[in-house]
Each structure stands twice: as structure tokens, then as C-alpha cells.
mmCIF file of C-alpha atoms in Angstrom:
data_model
loop_
_atom_site.group_PDB
_atom_site.id
_atom_site.type_symbol
_atom_site.label_atom_id
_atom_site.label_comp_id
_atom_site.label_asym_id
_atom_site.label_seq_id
_atom_site.Cartn_x
_atom_site.Cartn_y
_atom_site.Cartn_z
ATOM 1 C CA MET A 33 0.325 9.093 10.863
ATOM 2 C CA SER A 34 1.743 6.172 9.390
ATOM 3 C CA MET A 35 1.675 5.443 5.187
ATOM 4 C CA THR A 36 -0.410 2.533 3.713
ATOM 5 C CA VAL A 37 1.748 0.488 1.502
ATOM 6 C CA LEU A 38 -0.494 -1.679 -1.205
ATOM 7 C CA THR A 39 1.628 -4.532 -2.631
ATOM 8 C CA VAL A 40 1.371 -7.391 -5.530
ATOM 9 C CA ASP A 41 2.861 -9.552 -6.288
ATOM 10 C CA ASP A 42 2.821 -13.220 -6.845
ATOM 11 C CA SER A 43 5.911 -14.728 -4.565
ATOM 12 C CA ARG A 44 4.825 -14.901 -1.187
ATOM 13 C CA THR A 45 8.497 -14.917 -0.824
ATOM 14 C CA MET A 46 8.810 -11.465 -1.897
ATOM 15 C CA ARG A 47 5.269 -10.066 0.299
ATOM 16 C CA ASP A 48 7.310 -11.731 2.729
ATOM 17 C CA MET A 49 10.500 -9.716 2.303
ATOM 18 C CA LEU A 50 8.395 -6.410 1.005
ATOM 19 C CA LYS A 51 6.290 -6.529 4.186
ATOM 20 C CA LEU A 52 9.162 -7.123 6.821
ATOM 21 C CA ALA A 53 11.722 -4.331 4.941
ATOM 22 C CA LEU A 54 8.345 -1.757 4.969
ATOM 23 C CA SER A 55 6.849 -2.687 8.661
ATOM 24 C CA GLU A 56 9.958 -2.243 9.629
ATOM 25 C CA ALA A 57 10.467 1.594 7.593
ATOM 26 C CA GLY A 58 7.146 2.181 9.875
ATOM 27 C CA TYR A 59 4.529 1.415 6.696
ATOM 28 C CA ASN A 60 1.303 -0.198 6.707
ATOM 29 C CA VAL A 61 1.166 -2.684 4.097
ATOM 30 C CA ILE A 62 -1.706 -4.553 2.508
ATOM 31 C CA GLN A 63 -0.950 -7.179 0.101
ATOM 32 C CA ALA A 64 -2.512 -8.962 -2.590
ATOM 33 C CA GLU A 65 -1.456 -11.937 -4.751
ATOM 34 C CA ASP A 66 -1.651 -10.808 -8.294
ATOM 35 C CA GLY A 67 -3.790 -8.309 -10.297
ATOM 36 C CA ILE A 68 -6.864 -9.301 -9.804
ATOM 37 C CA HIS A 69 -6.385 -9.975 -6.506
ATOM 38 C CA GLY A 70 -5.083 -6.642 -6.242
ATOM 39 C CA LEU A 71 -7.492 -4.607 -7.639
ATOM 40 C CA GLU A 72 -10.234 -6.420 -5.369
ATOM 41 C CA VAL A 73 -7.802 -5.481 -2.427
ATOM 42 C CA LEU A 74 -7.680 -1.908 -3.814
ATOM 43 C CA GLN A 75 -11.460 -1.528 -3.157
ATOM 44 C CA GLY A 76 -11.582 -1.435 0.278
ATOM 45 C CA SER A 77 -8.735 0.264 1.394
ATOM 46 C CA SER A 78 -7.054 3.132 0.228
ATOM 47 C CA PRO A 79 -3.223 2.614 0.183
ATOM 48 C CA ASP A 80 -0.346 6.258 -0.529
ATOM 49 C CA VAL A 81 1.700 4.221 -2.523
ATOM 50 C CA ILE A 82 1.209 0.756 -4.911
ATOM 51 C CA ILE A 83 4.097 -1.759 -5.802
ATOM 52 C CA THR A 84 3.390 -3.864 -8.472
ATOM 53 C CA ASP A 85 5.131 -6.817 -9.658
ATOM 54 C CA ILE A 86 5.340 -7.334 -13.604
ATOM 55 C CA ASN A 87 5.191 -11.172 -14.073
ATOM 56 C CA MET A 88 1.977 -12.569 -12.371
ATOM 57 C CA PRO A 89 -0.305 -15.256 -13.349
ATOM 58 C CA ARG A 90 -4.374 -14.585 -14.076
ATOM 59 C CA MET A 91 -3.413 -10.124 -14.474
ATOM 60 C CA ASP A 92 0.254 -9.026 -15.045
ATOM 61 C CA GLY A 93 1.422 -6.228 -13.582
ATOM 62 C CA PHE A 94 0.166 -4.135 -16.323
ATOM 63 C CA GLY A 95 -3.147 -4.785 -16.693
ATOM 64 C CA PHE A 96 -3.094 -4.164 -12.965
ATOM 65 C CA ILE A 97 -1.906 -0.599 -13.330
ATOM 66 C CA GLU A 98 -4.364 -0.313 -15.723
ATOM 67 C CA GLY A 99 -7.080 -0.483 -13.952
ATOM 68 C CA VAL A 100 -5.508 1.136 -11.192
ATOM 69 C CA ARG A 101 -5.816 4.098 -13.154
ATOM 70 C CA ARG A 102 -9.126 3.424 -14.572
ATOM 71 C CA ASP A 103 -10.579 4.458 -11.259
ATOM 72 C CA ASP A 104 -10.976 8.008 -10.551
ATOM 73 C CA THR A 105 -10.273 7.309 -6.270
ATOM 74 C CA TYR A 106 -6.490 5.824 -7.761
ATOM 75 C CA ARG A 107 -6.222 7.877 -10.529
ATOM 76 C CA ALA A 108 -2.881 10.003 -8.279
ATOM 77 C CA VAL A 109 -1.891 7.005 -5.594
ATOM 78 C CA PRO A 110 1.375 6.204 -6.921
ATOM 79 C CA ILE A 111 2.459 3.271 -8.591
ATOM 80 C CA LEU A 112 5.847 1.557 -8.551
ATOM 81 C CA VAL A 113 6.968 -1.090 -10.081
ATOM 82 C CA LEU A 114 9.276 -3.851 -8.394
ATOM 83 C CA THR A 115 10.490 -6.559 -11.284
ATOM 84 C CA THR A 116 13.261 -8.614 -11.989
ATOM 85 C CA GLU A 117 12.666 -7.152 -15.782
ATOM 86 C CA SER A 118 14.296 -3.642 -16.835
ATOM 87 C CA ASP A 119 14.327 -3.361 -20.420
ATOM 88 C CA ALA A 120 13.391 0.382 -21.620
ATOM 89 C CA GLU A 121 10.033 -1.291 -23.559
ATOM 90 C CA LYS A 122 8.545 -2.691 -20.367
ATOM 91 C CA LYS A 123 9.383 0.406 -18.615
ATOM 92 C CA SER A 124 7.948 2.444 -21.181
ATOM 93 C CA ARG A 125 4.441 0.647 -21.727
ATOM 94 C CA ALA A 126 4.596 0.689 -17.281
ATOM 95 C CA ARG A 127 4.962 4.651 -17.748
ATOM 96 C CA ALA A 128 2.097 4.375 -20.415
ATOM 97 C CA ALA A 129 -0.058 2.231 -18.351
ATOM 98 C CA GLY A 130 0.387 4.401 -15.338
ATOM 99 C CA ALA A 131 3.582 3.646 -13.213
ATOM 100 C CA THR A 132 5.162 6.337 -11.182
ATOM 101 C CA GLY A 133 8.287 4.437 -10.826
ATOM 102 C CA TRP A 134 10.682 1.364 -11.589
ATOM 103 C CA ILE A 135 12.902 -0.811 -8.747
ATOM 104 C CA VAL A 136 14.453 -3.633 -10.100
ATOM 105 C CA LYS A 137 14.599 -6.701 -8.177
ATOM 106 C CA PRO A 138 15.976 -7.748 -5.964
ATOM 107 C CA PHE A 139 15.468 -4.254 -3.715
ATOM 108 C CA ASP A 140 17.612 -2.549 -2.140
ATOM 109 C CA ARG A 141 15.520 -1.656 1.493
ATOM 110 C CA ALA A 142 16.876 1.690 2.239
ATOM 111 C CA LYS A 143 16.570 2.535 -2.038
ATOM 112 C CA LEU A 144 13.069 0.941 -1.870
ATOM 113 C CA VAL A 145 11.784 3.513 1.433
ATOM 114 C CA ASP A 146 13.146 6.174 -0.504
ATOM 115 C CA ALA A 147 11.834 5.500 -3.915
ATOM 116 C CA ILE A 148 8.138 5.548 -1.634
ATOM 117 C CA ARG A 149 9.080 8.631 0.416
ATOM 118 C CA ARG A 150 10.038 10.414 -2.860
ATOM 119 C CA VAL A 151 7.110 9.461 -4.995
ATOM 120 C CA ALA A 152 4.847 10.150 -1.643
ATOM 121 C CA ALA A 153 5.865 13.252 -0.811
#
């Protein structure tokens, strides 16, 4: 059975790239356009892994991660942050919110799939 990955990113190009990379690696992909949409999509699904951007309109990645972690159903779901940001303060803030890992854009497909396998194991 293939795993399901929820991707949350306001960039259509990034969502398309993620969907292509993850679908080719055998994952089911569900997508959301920002944190608020991500929390809405989450209610009707049970992803094995979540990948989220940080800088998004309406609700950023930090708010989204906190929202996911407030729901017991999703407390154990690994969350990978995929962002252009790389500063230590943002990484520690993401970790404090409940993120599992951090990947810097532009992403390398093999490394992304490897990161998903590691956190979902």
C-alpha cells in the first residue's frame, strides 16, 4: 500500500514539482495552497507525512504546524518543512512548533524521497 503525502505550498509551480516527484516515487499526493487550506484538507484525510512551506499567505507554515499538532489525530504524523529559508532561528521555531525535519528549496528529488522514507519509517 502506498503512503499518502500532504503538501502545503502557496506556489503552484512548487506544488506541481512536488506532485510529480512524489507520484513518480509511488506516493499518493494531496495538496493545499496555504496553512488554512492545509488544515481543511487534513480533516478529510490521513496523510503518512506532511510537507509544508513556511512563507504563505493567510496562515504561514508555523501556524499550520501548530494547528496540526493541536489535533491528537495528527500528533504523530511527521512534518517536513520545505522552504527557501535556512536560518537557525526559523529552524528552531519550526521544531518548537512540532516540525520533524527541514529541507531547503530547491529540493533534490532523491533527498526529498529519502527524507520522507526516514521520517515515515
